[in-house]
XYZ file of C-alpha atoms in Angstrom:
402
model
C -102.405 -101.825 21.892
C -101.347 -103.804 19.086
C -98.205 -103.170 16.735
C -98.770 -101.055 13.986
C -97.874 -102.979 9.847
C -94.952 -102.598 9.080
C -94.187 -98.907 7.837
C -93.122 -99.282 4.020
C -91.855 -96.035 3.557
C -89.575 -96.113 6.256
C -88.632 -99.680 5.279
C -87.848 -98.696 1.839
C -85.516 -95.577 2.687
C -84.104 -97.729 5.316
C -83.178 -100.269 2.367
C -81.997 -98.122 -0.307
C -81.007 -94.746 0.965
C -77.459 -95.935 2.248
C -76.351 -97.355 -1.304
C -78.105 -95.094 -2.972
C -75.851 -92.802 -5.469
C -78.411 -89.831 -6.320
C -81.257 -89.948 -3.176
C -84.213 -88.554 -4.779
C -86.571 -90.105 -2.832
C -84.845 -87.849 0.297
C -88.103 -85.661 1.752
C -85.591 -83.258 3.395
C -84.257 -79.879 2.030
C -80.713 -80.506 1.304
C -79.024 -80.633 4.735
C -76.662 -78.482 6.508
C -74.194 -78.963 8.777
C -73.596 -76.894 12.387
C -70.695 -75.122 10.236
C -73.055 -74.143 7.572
C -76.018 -73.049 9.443
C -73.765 -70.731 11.664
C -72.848 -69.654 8.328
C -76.204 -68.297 7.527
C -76.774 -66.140 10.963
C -76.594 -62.594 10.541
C -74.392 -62.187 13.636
C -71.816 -64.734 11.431
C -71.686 -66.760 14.749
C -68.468 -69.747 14.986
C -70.179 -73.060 14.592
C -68.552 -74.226 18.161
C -70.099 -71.880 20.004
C -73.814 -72.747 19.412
C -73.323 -75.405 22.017
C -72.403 -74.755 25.308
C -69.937 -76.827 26.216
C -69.886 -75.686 30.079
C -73.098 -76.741 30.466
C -73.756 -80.129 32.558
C -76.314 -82.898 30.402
C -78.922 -83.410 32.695
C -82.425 -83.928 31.474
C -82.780 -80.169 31.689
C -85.758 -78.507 31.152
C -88.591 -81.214 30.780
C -91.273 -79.561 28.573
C -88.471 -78.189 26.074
C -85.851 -75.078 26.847
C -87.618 -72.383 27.337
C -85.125 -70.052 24.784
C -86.538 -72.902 22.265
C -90.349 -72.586 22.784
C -90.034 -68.946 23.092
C -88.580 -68.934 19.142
C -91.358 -71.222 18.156
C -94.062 -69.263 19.806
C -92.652 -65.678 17.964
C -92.782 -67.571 14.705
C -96.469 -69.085 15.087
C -97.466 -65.837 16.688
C -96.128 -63.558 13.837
C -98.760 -64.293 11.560
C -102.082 -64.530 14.404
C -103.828 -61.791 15.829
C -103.717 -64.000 19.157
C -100.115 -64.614 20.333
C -98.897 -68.218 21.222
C -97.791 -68.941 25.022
C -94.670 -71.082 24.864
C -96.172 -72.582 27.134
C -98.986 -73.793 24.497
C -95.749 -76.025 22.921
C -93.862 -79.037 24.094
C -90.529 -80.213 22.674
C -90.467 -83.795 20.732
C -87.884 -85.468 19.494
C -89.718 -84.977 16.222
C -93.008 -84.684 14.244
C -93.060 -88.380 14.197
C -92.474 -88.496 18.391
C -95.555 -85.576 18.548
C -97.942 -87.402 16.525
C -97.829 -90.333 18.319
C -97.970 -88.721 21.361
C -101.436 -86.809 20.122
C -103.233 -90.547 18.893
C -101.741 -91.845 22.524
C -102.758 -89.436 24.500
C -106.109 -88.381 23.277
C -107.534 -91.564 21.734
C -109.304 -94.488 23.392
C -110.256 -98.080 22.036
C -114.020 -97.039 20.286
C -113.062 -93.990 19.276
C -112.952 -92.820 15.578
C -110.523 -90.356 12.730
C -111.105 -89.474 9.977
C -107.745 -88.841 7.975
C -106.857 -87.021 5.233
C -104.952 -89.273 2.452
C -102.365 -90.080 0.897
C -100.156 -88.910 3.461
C -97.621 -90.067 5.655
C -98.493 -93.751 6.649
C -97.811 -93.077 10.589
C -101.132 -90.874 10.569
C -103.377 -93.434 9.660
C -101.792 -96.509 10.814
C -101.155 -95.761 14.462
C -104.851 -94.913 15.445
C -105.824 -98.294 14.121
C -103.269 -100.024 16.637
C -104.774 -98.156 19.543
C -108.290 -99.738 18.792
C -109.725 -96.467 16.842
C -111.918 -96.811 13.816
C -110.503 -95.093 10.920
C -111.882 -93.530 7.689
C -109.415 -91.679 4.894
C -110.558 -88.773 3.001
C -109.358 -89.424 0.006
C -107.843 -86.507 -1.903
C -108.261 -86.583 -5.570
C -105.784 -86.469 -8.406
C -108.066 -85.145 -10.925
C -108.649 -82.863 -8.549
C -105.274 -81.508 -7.786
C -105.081 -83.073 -5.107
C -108.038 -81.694 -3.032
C -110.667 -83.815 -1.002
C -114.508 -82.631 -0.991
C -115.471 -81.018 1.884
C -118.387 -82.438 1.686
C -117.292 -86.241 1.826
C -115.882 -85.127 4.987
C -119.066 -84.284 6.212
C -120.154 -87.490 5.443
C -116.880 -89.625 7.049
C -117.970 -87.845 10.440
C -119.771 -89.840 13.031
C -121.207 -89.565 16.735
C -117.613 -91.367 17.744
C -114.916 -89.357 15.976
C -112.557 -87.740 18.296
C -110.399 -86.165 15.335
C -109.125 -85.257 12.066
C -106.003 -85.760 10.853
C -104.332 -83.421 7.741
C -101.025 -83.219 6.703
C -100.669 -79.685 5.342
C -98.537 -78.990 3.346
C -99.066 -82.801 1.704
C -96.504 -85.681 1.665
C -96.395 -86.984 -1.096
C -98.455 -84.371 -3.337
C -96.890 -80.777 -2.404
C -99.928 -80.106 -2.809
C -101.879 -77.628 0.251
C -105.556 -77.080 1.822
C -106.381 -73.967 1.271
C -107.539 -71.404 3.409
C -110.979 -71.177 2.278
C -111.198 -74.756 2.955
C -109.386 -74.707 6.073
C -112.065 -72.809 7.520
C -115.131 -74.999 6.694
C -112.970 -77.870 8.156
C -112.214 -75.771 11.348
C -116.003 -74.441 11.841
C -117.413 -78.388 11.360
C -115.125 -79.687 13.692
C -115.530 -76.669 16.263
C -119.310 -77.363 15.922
C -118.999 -81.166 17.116
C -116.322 -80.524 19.147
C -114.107 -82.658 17.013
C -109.763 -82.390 17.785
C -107.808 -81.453 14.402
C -104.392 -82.939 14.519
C -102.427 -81.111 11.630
C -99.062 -82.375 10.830
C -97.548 -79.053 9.531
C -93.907 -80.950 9.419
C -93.595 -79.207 5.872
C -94.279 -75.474 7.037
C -93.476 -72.719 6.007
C -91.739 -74.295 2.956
C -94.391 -72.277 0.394
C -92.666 -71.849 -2.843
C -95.527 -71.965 -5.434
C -97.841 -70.012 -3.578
C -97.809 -66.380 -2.118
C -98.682 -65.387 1.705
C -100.634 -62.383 -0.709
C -102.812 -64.932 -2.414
C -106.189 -64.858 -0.190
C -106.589 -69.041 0.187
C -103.217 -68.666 0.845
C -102.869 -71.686 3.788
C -102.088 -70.423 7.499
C -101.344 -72.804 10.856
C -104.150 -74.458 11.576
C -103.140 -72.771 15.058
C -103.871 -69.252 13.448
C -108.001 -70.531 12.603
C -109.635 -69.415 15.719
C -110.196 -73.207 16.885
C -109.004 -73.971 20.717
C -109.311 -77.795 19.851
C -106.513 -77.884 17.686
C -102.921 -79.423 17.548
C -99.967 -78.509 15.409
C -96.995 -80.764 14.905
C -93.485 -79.717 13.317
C -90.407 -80.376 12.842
C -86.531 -79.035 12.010
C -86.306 -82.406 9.744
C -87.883 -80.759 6.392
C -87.829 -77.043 5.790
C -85.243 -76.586 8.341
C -82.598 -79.134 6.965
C -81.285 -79.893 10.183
C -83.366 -84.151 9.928
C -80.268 -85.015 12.283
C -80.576 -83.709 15.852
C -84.303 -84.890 15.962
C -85.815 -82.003 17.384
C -89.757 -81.517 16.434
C -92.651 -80.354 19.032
C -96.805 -79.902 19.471
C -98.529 -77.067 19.923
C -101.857 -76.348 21.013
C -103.924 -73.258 21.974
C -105.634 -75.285 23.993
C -103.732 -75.855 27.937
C -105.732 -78.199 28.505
C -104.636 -80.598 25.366
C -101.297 -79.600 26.504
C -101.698 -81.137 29.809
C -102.970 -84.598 28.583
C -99.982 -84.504 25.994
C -97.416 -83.869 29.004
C -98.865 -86.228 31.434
C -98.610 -88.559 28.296
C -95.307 -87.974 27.013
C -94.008 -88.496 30.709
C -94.160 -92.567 29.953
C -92.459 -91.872 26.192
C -89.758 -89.052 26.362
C -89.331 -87.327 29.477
C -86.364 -85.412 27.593
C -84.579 -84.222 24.218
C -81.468 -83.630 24.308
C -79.912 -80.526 25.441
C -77.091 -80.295 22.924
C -80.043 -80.497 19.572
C -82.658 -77.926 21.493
C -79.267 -75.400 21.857
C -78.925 -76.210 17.831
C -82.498 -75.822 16.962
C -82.608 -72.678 19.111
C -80.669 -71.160 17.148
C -81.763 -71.846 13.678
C -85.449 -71.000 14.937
C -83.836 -67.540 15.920
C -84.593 -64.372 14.334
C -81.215 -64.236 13.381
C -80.902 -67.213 11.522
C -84.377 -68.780 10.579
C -85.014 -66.337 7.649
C -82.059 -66.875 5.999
C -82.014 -70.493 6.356
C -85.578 -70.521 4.917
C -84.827 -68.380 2.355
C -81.959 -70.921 1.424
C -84.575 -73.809 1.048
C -87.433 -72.064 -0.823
C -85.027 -70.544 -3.288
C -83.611 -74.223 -3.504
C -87.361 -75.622 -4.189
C -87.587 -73.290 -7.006
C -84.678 -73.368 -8.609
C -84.530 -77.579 -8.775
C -88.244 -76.932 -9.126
C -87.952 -75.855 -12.962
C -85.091 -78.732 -13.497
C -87.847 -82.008 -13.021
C -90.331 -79.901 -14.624
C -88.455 -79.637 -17.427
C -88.101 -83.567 -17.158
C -91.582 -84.591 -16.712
C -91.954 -82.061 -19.605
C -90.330 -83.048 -22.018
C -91.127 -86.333 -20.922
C -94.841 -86.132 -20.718
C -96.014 -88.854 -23.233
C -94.652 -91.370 -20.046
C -95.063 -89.118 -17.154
C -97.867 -86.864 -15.268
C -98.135 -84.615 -12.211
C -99.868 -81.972 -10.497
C -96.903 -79.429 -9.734
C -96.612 -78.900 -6.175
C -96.745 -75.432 -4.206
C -94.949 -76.663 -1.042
C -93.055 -79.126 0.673
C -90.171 -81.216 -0.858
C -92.138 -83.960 -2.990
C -93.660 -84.574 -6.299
C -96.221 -87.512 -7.126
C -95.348 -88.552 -10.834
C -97.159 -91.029 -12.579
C -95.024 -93.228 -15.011
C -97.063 -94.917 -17.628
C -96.684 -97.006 -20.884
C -99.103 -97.786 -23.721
C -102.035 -96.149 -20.899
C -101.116 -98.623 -18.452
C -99.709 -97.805 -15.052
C -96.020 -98.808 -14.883
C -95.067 -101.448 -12.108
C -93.673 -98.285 -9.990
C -91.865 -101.204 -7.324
C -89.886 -102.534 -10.119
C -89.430 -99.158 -11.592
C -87.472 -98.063 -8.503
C -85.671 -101.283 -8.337
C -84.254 -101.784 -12.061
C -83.817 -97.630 -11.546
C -81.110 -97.687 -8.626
C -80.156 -100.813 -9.526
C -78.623 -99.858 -12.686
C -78.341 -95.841 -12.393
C -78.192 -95.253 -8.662
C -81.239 -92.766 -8.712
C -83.107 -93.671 -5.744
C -87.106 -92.883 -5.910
C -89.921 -94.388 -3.785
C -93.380 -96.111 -5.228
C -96.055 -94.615 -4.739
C -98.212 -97.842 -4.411
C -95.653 -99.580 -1.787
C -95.824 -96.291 0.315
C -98.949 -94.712 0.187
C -101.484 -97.875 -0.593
C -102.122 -100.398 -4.418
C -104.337 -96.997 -5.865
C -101.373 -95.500 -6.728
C -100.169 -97.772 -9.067
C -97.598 -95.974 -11.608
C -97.102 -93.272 -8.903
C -93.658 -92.359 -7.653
C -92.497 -89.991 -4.986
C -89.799 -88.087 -5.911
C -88.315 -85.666 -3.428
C -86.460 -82.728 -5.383
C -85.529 -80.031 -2.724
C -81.825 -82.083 -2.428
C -78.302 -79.957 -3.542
C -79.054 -79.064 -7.277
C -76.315 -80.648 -8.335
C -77.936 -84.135 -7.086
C -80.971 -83.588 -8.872
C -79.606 -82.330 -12.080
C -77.329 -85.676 -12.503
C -79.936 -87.855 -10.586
C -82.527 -86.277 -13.758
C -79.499 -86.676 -16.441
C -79.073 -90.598 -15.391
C -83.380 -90.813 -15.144
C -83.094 -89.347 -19.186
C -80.898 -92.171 -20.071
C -82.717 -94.825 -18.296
C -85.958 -94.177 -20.054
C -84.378 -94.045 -23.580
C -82.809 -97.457 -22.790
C -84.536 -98.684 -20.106
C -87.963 -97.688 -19.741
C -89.622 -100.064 -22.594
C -88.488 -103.289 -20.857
C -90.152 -102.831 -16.963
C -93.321 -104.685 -16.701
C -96.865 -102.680 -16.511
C -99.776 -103.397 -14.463
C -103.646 -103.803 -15.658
């Protein structure tokens, strides 16, 4: 196993994030804290009571706490005519812990992915450093974002163990709809291909309706045994800080090989996050909390809209559905703007901390930045106001590419 390149997008928030005034490159809905989220229960709970304090910190239980699984097998199970086992789900500490543990666990030197892209660099990266051969299926802009089914078809070979999506889409917002979802589902289940779905931005849908037909369910929910689910209480759930994510499988025996796995990587999560994430995942809590973040995507929604609006002779977008991130192209005179110096000058002088889309996602997305607007309103609003000022002073002077 070799390492993995180094992973610009976490190298870039590492770098900026700290000093940066207005963090609009932040992929998280605005975060709570333990006082705030007890805030949102129905039963009004006292923040120092979701931990038990009694309790002794051993590794306790090794799969994940059962109370926890249990809330995460209701939730996928509400929307499937086949209920979940929480058994089917093992506790990670986080999306990025469970991916890794799918590529290590089911992936040998030889093998082959196909991956959906852009996306999060982890889920194309990694299988390379375990001696996979890997092919992206490129999603398109003038496209909204979609990839062609039938290049998939095409990416597919004798050797490829899986496909890798990221639905809902980092960086787009954009989703794979149902429709689609199924023809990628009945290919794979026909060649007895794994699909690894990084669902990390589930169930934040706030420009789409569960009534609209394509709408997109759990890959779990598509009648496919071979499939894996990853997630986390990072994104929708605004709780990034006690690292508490999981995968989830209908299939016991994928379960197994990601157990006997994770034995050499986790062994445990903490105790005193799983009580946390228990409870926001509770029936109590978890509708009001995501109610809290998709009425926050809207609402800060309309506010860049009405800045790439008003802006649009410099900027362009496809407006996403879902998720926490836009992809806005900046350009001048038809040329792509030199997005890494774009971000630099932009904190630099304002504060306003975005992410280039080139430096994160790979060079075709010159002029692209990722802008992550599901942060406290008031954030974005005077992150957007110092943006407005920048490009009526600034914006003439940063350097474009050919």
């Amino acid at each position: 196993m070799a390492p993995p390149p180094p992973f610009h997008v976490e190298q870039w928030m590492d770098k900026y994030e700290t000093t940066a005034k207005y963090n609009l490159a932040e992929t998280c809905c605005a975060s709570v804290s333990i006082e705030e989220l007890a805030s949102l229960s129905e039963t009004k709970t006292e923040a120092s009571s979701l931990i038990d304090l009694k309790a002794v910190q051993t590794y306790g239980e090794i799969r994940g706490s059962s109370a926890l699984r249990q809330n995460l097998a209701r939730l996928y199970s509400s929307k499937s005519s086949s209920p979940l086992s929480s058994d089917n789900i093992l506790i990670q500490p986080g999306a990025i812990a469970s991916n890794f543990l799918a590529f290590y666990a089911l992936l040998r030197p030889g093998d082959h992915v196909v991956c959906q892209h852009p996306t999060y660099q982890q889920l194309y990266e990694v299988p390379l450093s375990l001696g996979v051969e890997r092919d992206l299926w490129k999603c398109k802009p003038e496209n909204n974002w979609l990839p062609d089914f039938e290049e998939l078809k095409g990416l597919v070979n004798d050797r490829t163990r899986m496909i890798v999506l990221n639905n809902p889409q980092n960086p787009t917002g954009q989703v794979l709809p149902k429709s689609l979802m199924q023809k990628i589902v009945d290919f794979a289940e026909s060649k007895n291909i794994v699909i690894l779905s990084d669902e990390v931005y589930r169930p934040l849908f706030h420009g789409t309706s569960p009534m609209d037909p394509d709408f997109p369910p759990s890959i779990l929910s598509m009648g496919y045994k071979n499939t894996i689910a990853t997630g986390s209480l990072s994104k929708a759930y605004s709780l990034a800080g006690i690292r508490v994510g999981w995968a989830a499988s209908r299939n016991p025996e994928i379960i197994e090989q990601l157990a006997s796995a994770r034995d050499y990587t986790t062994i445990a999560v903490s105790q005193l996050d799983q009580q946390v994430a228990t409870f926001a995942l509770g029936p109590e809590t978890v509708h009001s909390l995501l109610g809290r973040n998709i009425q926050l995507a809207r609402t800060n929604m309309e506010l860049l809209e009405k800045f790439i609006l008003k802006h649009d002779e410099y900027c362009s977008w496809t407006r996403p559905v879902a998720g926490t991130t836009a992809f806005v192209k900046f350009e001048r005179d038809g040329k792509p703007i030199d997005a890494k110096a774009f971000c630099e000058t932009l904190q630099a002088k304002t504060g306003v901390m975005f992410l280039p889309g080139d430096y994160g996602f790979g060079s075709e997305f010159q002029g692209y930045v990722r802008i992550g607007y599901v942060n406290r309103t008031e954030t974005l609003r005077e992150g957007l106001e110092e943006l407005r000022k920048f490009m009526r002073k600034e914006y003439d002077d940063l350097p474009v590419l050919d």
